[in-house]
Amino acid sequence: MNKLSIVKEFAQNQLKNDKTGHDFNHILRVVKNAQLILAGESANSELVLVSAYLHDVFDDKLIEDPASKRQEVRQKLTELGYPSNFIDQVFEIIDNMSFSANLAQKKTLSIEGQIVQDADRLDAIGAVGIARAFYYGGHFGETMYDPEILPRQQMNKTAYRQPGTVINHFYEKLLKLKDQMNTITAQTIAKQRQRFMLDFLEKFKSEWGQ
Ligand code: ADP
Ligand code: NI
């Protein structure tokens, strides 16, 4: 088995019990998006794919002990023979690509980081994005909708992690992603998915009776 297949298998194993919308199927969709974006860019594809496979493995909102998981990932990549500067770049991408890491100020990402960020963000919007938001909200005890609760503005990471409502998550994050895509490929796909989310929100509110 080549190194990348072992990384893939490692990620699958790590995320197999996830029930928050960050399971291995999310990873496979992100990898597929990344491959599509890579076709239009000049970038180190091994760095993109390793980062895509591992990007949710040590996320602090999903696991108890992110510090020891990071160590485990570093050890795994070292064992596989990836050079330490390659491994540093993987961590740099994963640490700086998330929406929450970019709330205070926008982080500068390498082209590889920009591709993985776009690939991950494409999976947060559109039909699958809608499903994942409700799945995540249910798992963490969020209210589906409350017209009395207004979307929050200008949040830091701690405030962002407090449960809100799932419908507000669209205004607090999901609808903002279209204008934050780095690559032309992702910008094009995001436009269609944005329209779908806006239609959904309109129908949702009209059925709700608003
Ligand atoms: P990042 O890892 O980029 O910081 P998030 O942690 O914001 O991204 O979320 C990843 C995905 O989890 C979102 O795209 C969404 O599907 C879901 N999610 C996160 N926060 C919420 C929330 N408050 N309500 C509903 N879904 C959420
Ligand atoms: Ni992800």
mmCIF file of C-alpha atoms and ligand atoms in Angstrom:
data_model
loop_
_atom_site.group_PDB
_atom_site.id
_atom_site.type_symbol
_atom_site.label_atom_id
_atom_site.label_comp_id
_atom_site.label_asym_id
_atom_site.label_seq_id
_atom_site.Cartn_x
_atom_site.Cartn_y
_atom_site.Cartn_z
ATOM 1 C CA MET A 1 0.000 0.000 0.000
ATOM 2 C CA ASN A 2 1.348 3.470 -0.787
ATOM 3 C CA LYS A 3 1.703 6.142 1.886
ATOM 4 C CA LEU A 4 -1.434 8.024 0.856
ATOM 5 C CA SER A 5 -3.594 4.878 1.096
ATOM 6 C CA ILE A 6 -2.281 4.323 4.610
ATOM 7 C CA VAL A 7 -3.148 7.930 5.543
ATOM 8 C CA LYS A 8 -6.616 7.345 4.075
ATOM 9 C CA GLU A 9 -7.085 4.181 6.108
ATOM 10 C CA PHE A 10 -5.837 5.953 9.252
ATOM 11 C CA ALA A 11 -8.384 8.775 8.749
ATOM 12 C CA GLN A 12 -11.179 6.257 8.138
ATOM 13 C CA ASN A 13 -10.339 4.514 11.378
ATOM 14 C CA GLN A 14 -10.185 7.738 13.359
ATOM 15 C CA LEU A 15 -13.532 9.090 12.133
ATOM 16 C CA LYS A 16 -15.542 5.873 11.918
ATOM 17 C CA ASN A 17 -17.750 6.637 14.934
ATOM 18 C CA ASP A 18 -18.456 10.277 14.124
ATOM 19 C CA LYS A 19 -22.125 11.267 14.185
ATOM 20 C CA THR A 20 -21.727 15.039 13.761
ATOM 21 C CA GLY A 21 -21.390 15.222 9.973
ATOM 22 C CA HIS A 22 -17.590 14.890 10.078
ATOM 23 C CA ASP A 23 -17.425 11.162 9.365
ATOM 24 C CA PHE A 24 -15.295 9.477 6.699
ATOM 25 C CA ASN A 25 -17.885 10.160 4.004
ATOM 26 C CA HIS A 26 -17.345 13.893 4.644
ATOM 27 C CA ILE A 27 -13.616 13.295 4.177
ATOM 28 C CA LEU A 28 -14.189 11.389 0.905
ATOM 29 C CA ARG A 29 -16.334 14.252 -0.427
ATOM 30 C CA VAL A 30 -13.672 16.790 0.603
ATOM 31 C CA VAL A 31 -10.974 14.749 -1.140
ATOM 32 C CA LYS A 32 -13.130 14.553 -4.272
ATOM 33 C CA ASN A 33 -13.676 18.332 -4.185
ATOM 34 C CA ALA A 34 -9.933 18.849 -3.657
ATOM 35 C CA GLN A 35 -9.112 16.702 -6.694
ATOM 36 C CA LEU A 36 -11.522 18.703 -8.819
ATOM 37 C CA ILE A 37 -9.996 22.000 -7.652
ATOM 38 C CA LEU A 38 -6.439 20.648 -8.092
ATOM 39 C CA ALA A 39 -7.139 20.071 -11.787
ATOM 40 C CA GLY A 40 -7.338 23.859 -12.260
ATOM 41 C CA GLU A 41 -4.380 24.850 -10.039
ATOM 42 C CA SER A 42 -0.676 24.261 -9.857
ATOM 43 C CA ALA A 43 -0.019 22.799 -6.397
ATOM 44 C CA ASN A 44 1.577 19.923 -4.456
ATOM 45 C CA SER A 45 -1.197 17.336 -4.680
ATOM 46 C CA GLU A 46 0.287 14.993 -2.032
ATOM 47 C CA LEU A 47 0.247 17.870 0.476
ATOM 48 C CA VAL A 48 -3.344 18.730 -0.483
ATOM 49 C CA LEU A 49 -4.572 15.143 -0.175
ATOM 50 C CA VAL A 50 -2.783 14.276 3.086
ATOM 51 C CA SER A 51 -4.155 17.494 4.636
ATOM 52 C CA ALA A 52 -7.642 16.776 3.291
ATOM 53 C CA TYR A 53 -7.661 13.241 4.754
ATOM 54 C CA LEU A 54 -6.453 14.438 8.170
ATOM 55 C CA HIS A 55 -8.167 17.826 8.499
ATOM 56 C CA ASP A 56 -10.847 16.730 11.001
ATOM 57 C CA VAL A 57 -8.879 14.082 12.924
ATOM 58 C CA PHE A 58 -7.732 16.360 15.795
ATOM 59 C CA ASP A 59 -10.434 19.030 15.746
ATOM 60 C CA ASP A 60 -11.088 20.386 19.248
ATOM 61 C CA LYS A 61 -14.872 20.480 18.727
ATOM 62 C CA LEU A 62 -14.969 16.782 17.881
ATOM 63 C CA ILE A 63 -12.519 15.031 20.188
ATOM 64 C CA GLU A 64 -11.601 15.086 23.868
ATOM 65 C CA ASP A 65 -7.823 15.330 23.716
ATOM 66 C CA PRO A 66 -6.655 17.126 20.567
ATOM 67 C CA ALA A 67 -3.056 17.523 21.837
ATOM 68 C CA SER A 68 -2.398 13.794 22.083
ATOM 69 C CA LYS A 69 -4.204 13.156 18.775
ATOM 70 C CA ARG A 70 -1.879 15.674 17.106
ATOM 71 C CA GLN A 71 1.086 13.739 18.478
ATOM 72 C CA GLU A 72 -0.371 10.502 17.136
ATOM 73 C CA VAL A 73 -0.822 12.036 13.679
ATOM 74 C CA ARG A 74 2.729 13.437 13.654
ATOM 75 C CA GLN A 75 4.091 10.043 14.664
ATOM 76 C CA LYS A 76 2.061 8.262 11.981
ATOM 77 C CA LEU A 77 3.286 10.621 9.230
ATOM 78 C CA THR A 78 6.884 10.347 10.472
ATOM 79 C CA GLU A 79 6.668 6.543 10.492
ATOM 80 C CA LEU A 80 5.422 6.672 6.904
ATOM 81 C CA GLY A 81 8.561 8.600 5.952
ATOM 82 C CA TYR A 82 7.100 12.048 5.278
ATOM 83 C CA PRO A 83 9.803 14.705 5.866
ATOM 84 C CA SER A 84 9.331 16.914 8.924
ATOM 85 C CA ASN A 85 8.868 20.086 6.859
ATOM 86 C CA PHE A 86 6.067 18.362 4.904
ATOM 87 C CA ILE A 87 4.421 17.365 8.199
ATOM 88 C CA ASP A 88 4.780 20.957 9.492
ATOM 89 C CA GLN A 89 3.005 22.182 6.368
ATOM 90 C CA VAL A 90 0.135 19.718 6.919
ATOM 91 C CA PHE A 91 -0.338 21.046 10.482
ATOM 92 C CA GLU A 92 -0.032 24.656 9.301
ATOM 93 C CA ILE A 93 -2.831 24.060 6.771
ATOM 94 C CA ILE A 94 -5.143 22.260 9.182
ATOM 95 C CA ASP A 95 -4.590 24.770 12.002
ATOM 96 C CA ASN A 96 -5.328 27.783 9.830
ATOM 97 C CA MET A 97 -8.039 26.640 7.409
ATOM 98 C CA SER A 98 -11.079 26.443 9.698
ATOM 99 C CA PHE A 99 -13.842 29.025 9.867
ATOM 100 C CA SER A 100 -13.298 29.417 13.612
ATOM 101 C CA ALA A 101 -9.526 30.002 13.200
ATOM 102 C CA ASN A 102 -10.328 32.829 10.790
ATOM 103 C CA LEU A 103 -12.936 34.654 12.909
ATOM 104 C CA ALA A 104 -10.540 37.072 14.609
ATOM 105 C CA GLN A 105 -8.441 37.725 11.513
ATOM 106 C CA LYS A 106 -8.046 36.109 8.138
ATOM 107 C CA LYS A 107 -5.103 33.700 8.029
ATOM 108 C CA THR A 108 -2.754 33.512 5.058
ATOM 109 C CA LEU A 109 -2.774 30.058 3.486
ATOM 110 C CA SER A 110 -0.490 28.385 0.942
ATOM 111 C CA ILE A 111 -2.155 27.432 -2.359
ATOM 112 C CA GLU A 112 -2.447 23.888 -0.965
ATOM 113 C CA GLY A 113 -4.180 25.263 2.161
ATOM 114 C CA GLN A 114 -6.501 27.357 0.026
ATOM 115 C CA ILE A 115 -7.523 24.263 -1.948
ATOM 116 C CA VAL A 116 -8.254 22.156 1.145
ATOM 117 C CA GLN A 117 -10.148 25.063 2.722
ATOM 118 C CA ASP A 118 -12.318 25.463 -0.399
ATOM 119 C CA ALA A 119 -12.870 21.691 -0.633
ATOM 120 C CA ASP A 120 -14.009 21.529 3.013
ATOM 121 C CA ARG A 121 -16.207 24.612 2.654
ATOM 122 C CA LEU A 122 -17.942 23.245 -0.441
ATOM 123 C CA ASP A 123 -19.125 20.338 1.709
ATOM 124 C CA ALA A 124 -20.603 22.798 4.226
ATOM 125 C CA ILE A 125 -22.969 24.323 1.648
ATOM 126 C CA GLY A 126 -25.628 23.097 -0.792
ATOM 127 C CA ALA A 127 -27.852 20.066 -0.190
ATOM 128 C CA VAL A 128 -25.285 18.099 1.796
ATOM 129 C CA GLY A 129 -24.338 21.248 3.690
ATOM 130 C CA ILE A 130 -27.969 21.764 4.735
ATOM 131 C CA ALA A 131 -28.221 18.146 5.918
ATOM 132 C CA ARG A 132 -24.936 18.384 7.841
ATOM 133 C CA ALA A 133 -26.002 21.550 9.653
ATOM 134 C CA PHE A 134 -29.209 19.916 10.959
ATOM 135 C CA TYR A 135 -27.356 16.712 11.825
ATOM 136 C CA TYR A 136 -24.693 18.670 13.748
ATOM 137 C CA GLY A 137 -27.311 20.851 15.433
ATOM 138 C CA GLY A 138 -29.284 17.812 16.602
ATOM 139 C CA HIS A 139 -26.164 16.129 17.932
ATOM 140 C CA PHE A 140 -25.147 19.191 19.970
ATOM 141 C CA GLY A 141 -28.670 19.998 21.205
ATOM 142 C CA GLU A 142 -29.340 23.075 19.103
ATOM 143 C CA THR A 143 -32.845 24.393 18.472
ATOM 144 C CA MET A 144 -33.817 24.011 14.818
ATOM 145 C CA TYR A 145 -35.325 27.464 14.492
ATOM 146 C CA ASP A 146 -36.578 30.277 16.677
ATOM 147 C CA PRO A 147 -37.660 33.431 14.867
ATOM 148 C CA GLU A 148 -37.177 35.385 18.114
ATOM 149 C CA ILE A 149 -33.447 34.590 18.251
ATOM 150 C CA LEU A 150 -31.459 36.757 15.853
ATOM 151 C CA PRO A 151 -28.257 35.588 14.145
ATOM 152 C CA ARG A 152 -25.137 36.605 16.066
ATOM 153 C CA GLN A 153 -22.705 39.104 14.558
ATOM 154 C CA GLN A 154 -18.969 39.552 15.188
ATOM 155 C CA MET A 155 -18.321 36.397 17.219
ATOM 156 C CA ASN A 156 -15.060 35.180 18.676
ATOM 157 C CA LYS A 157 -14.364 31.433 18.703
ATOM 158 C CA THR A 158 -15.857 30.849 22.185
ATOM 159 C CA ALA A 159 -19.102 32.618 21.271
ATOM 160 C CA TYR A 160 -19.192 30.810 17.914
ATOM 161 C CA ARG A 161 -19.033 27.443 19.703
ATOM 162 C CA GLN A 162 -22.032 28.252 21.945
ATOM 163 C CA PRO A 163 -25.146 26.567 20.573
ATOM 164 C CA GLY A 164 -27.388 28.893 18.564
ATOM 165 C CA THR A 165 -30.113 27.750 16.188
ATOM 166 C CA VAL A 166 -29.487 25.722 13.033
ATOM 167 C CA ILE A 167 -31.246 28.267 10.816
ATOM 168 C CA ASN A 168 -29.091 31.024 12.318
ATOM 169 C CA HIS A 169 -25.990 28.988 11.448
ATOM 170 C CA PHE A 170 -26.779 29.712 7.801
ATOM 171 C CA TYR A 171 -26.548 33.480 8.460
ATOM 172 C CA GLU A 172 -23.653 33.184 10.906
ATOM 173 C CA LYS A 173 -21.508 31.036 8.611
ATOM 174 C CA LEU A 174 -22.849 29.048 5.679
ATOM 175 C CA LEU A 175 -24.109 31.913 3.494
ATOM 176 C CA LYS A 176 -20.813 33.777 4.018
ATOM 177 C CA LEU A 177 -18.683 31.022 2.510
ATOM 178 C CA LYS A 178 -19.504 31.760 -1.149
ATOM 179 C CA ASP A 179 -17.611 35.059 -1.053
ATOM 180 C CA GLN A 180 -14.682 33.540 0.812
ATOM 181 C CA MET A 181 -13.770 30.832 -1.708
ATOM 182 C CA ASN A 182 -10.160 31.067 -2.874
ATOM 183 C CA THR A 183 -10.290 29.322 -6.258
ATOM 184 C CA ILE A 184 -12.366 29.917 -9.387
ATOM 185 C CA THR A 185 -13.516 26.263 -9.398
ATOM 186 C CA ALA A 186 -14.921 26.542 -5.873
ATOM 187 C CA GLN A 187 -16.406 29.989 -6.537
ATOM 188 C CA THR A 188 -18.354 28.565 -9.489
ATOM 189 C CA ILE A 189 -19.734 25.582 -7.546
ATOM 190 C CA ALA A 190 -20.489 27.763 -4.505
ATOM 191 C CA LYS A 191 -22.708 30.085 -6.545
ATOM 192 C CA GLN A 192 -25.131 27.275 -7.423
ATOM 193 C CA ARG A 193 -25.106 25.874 -3.904
ATOM 194 C CA GLN A 194 -25.804 29.346 -2.477
ATOM 195 C CA ARG A 195 -28.922 29.671 -4.613
ATOM 196 C CA PHE A 196 -30.138 26.294 -3.377
ATOM 197 C CA MET A 197 -29.621 27.303 0.281
ATOM 198 C CA LEU A 198 -31.431 30.614 -0.221
ATOM 199 C CA ASP A 199 -34.396 28.789 -1.837
ATOM 200 C CA PHE A 200 -34.390 26.324 1.041
ATOM 201 C CA LEU A 201 -34.441 29.098 3.657
ATOM 202 C CA GLU A 202 -37.273 30.869 1.888
ATOM 203 C CA LYS A 203 -39.395 27.684 1.697
ATOM 204 C CA PHE A 204 -38.516 26.713 5.264
ATOM 205 C CA LYS A 205 -39.709 30.049 6.615
ATOM 206 C CA SER A 206 -42.841 30.054 4.501
ATOM 207 C CA GLU A 207 -43.835 26.559 5.688
ATOM 208 C CA TRP A 208 -43.063 27.634 9.251
ATOM 209 C CA GLY A 209 -45.555 30.415 8.737
ATOM 210 C CA GLN A 210 -43.396 33.488 8.530
HETATM 211 P P1 ADP B 1 -14.581 24.836 10.931
HETATM 212 O O1 ADP B 1 -14.106 23.466 11.282
HETATM 213 O O2 ADP B 1 -14.239 25.326 9.565
HETATM 214 O O3 ADP B 1 -14.355 25.891 12.033
HETATM 215 P P2 ADP B 1 -17.160 24.563 11.817
HETATM 216 O O4 ADP B 1 -16.599 24.042 13.058
HETATM 217 O O5 ADP B 1 -17.808 25.882 11.813
HETATM 218 O O6 ADP B 1 -16.064 24.658 10.761
HETATM 219 O O7 ADP B 1 -18.193 23.533 11.269
HETATM 220 C C1 ADP B 1 -18.072 22.474 10.417
HETATM 221 C C2 ADP B 1 -19.496 22.045 10.050
HETATM 222 O O8 ADP B 1 -20.211 21.670 11.218
HETATM 223 C C3 ADP B 1 -20.332 23.196 9.498
HETATM 224 O O9 ADP B 1 -20.145 23.365 8.142
HETATM 225 C C4 ADP B 1 -21.736 22.779 9.838
HETATM 226 O O10 ADP B 1 -22.210 21.796 8.966
HETATM 227 C C5 ADP B 1 -21.535 22.171 11.186
HETATM 228 N N1 ADP B 1 -21.728 23.175 12.246
HETATM 229 C C6 ADP B 1 -20.801 23.835 12.969
HETATM 230 N N2 ADP B 1 -21.372 24.665 13.878
HETATM 231 C C7 ADP B 1 -22.708 24.504 13.734
HETATM 232 C C8 ADP B 1 -23.857 25.041 14.372
HETATM 233 N N3 ADP B 1 -23.746 25.922 15.382
HETATM 234 N N4 ADP B 1 -25.075 24.640 13.950
HETATM 235 C C9 ADP B 1 -25.212 23.737 12.957
HETATM 236 N N5 ADP B 1 -24.160 23.186 12.309
HETATM 237 C C10 ADP B 1 -22.935 23.554 12.683
HETATM 238 NI NI NI B 2 -14.203 19.099 7.424
#
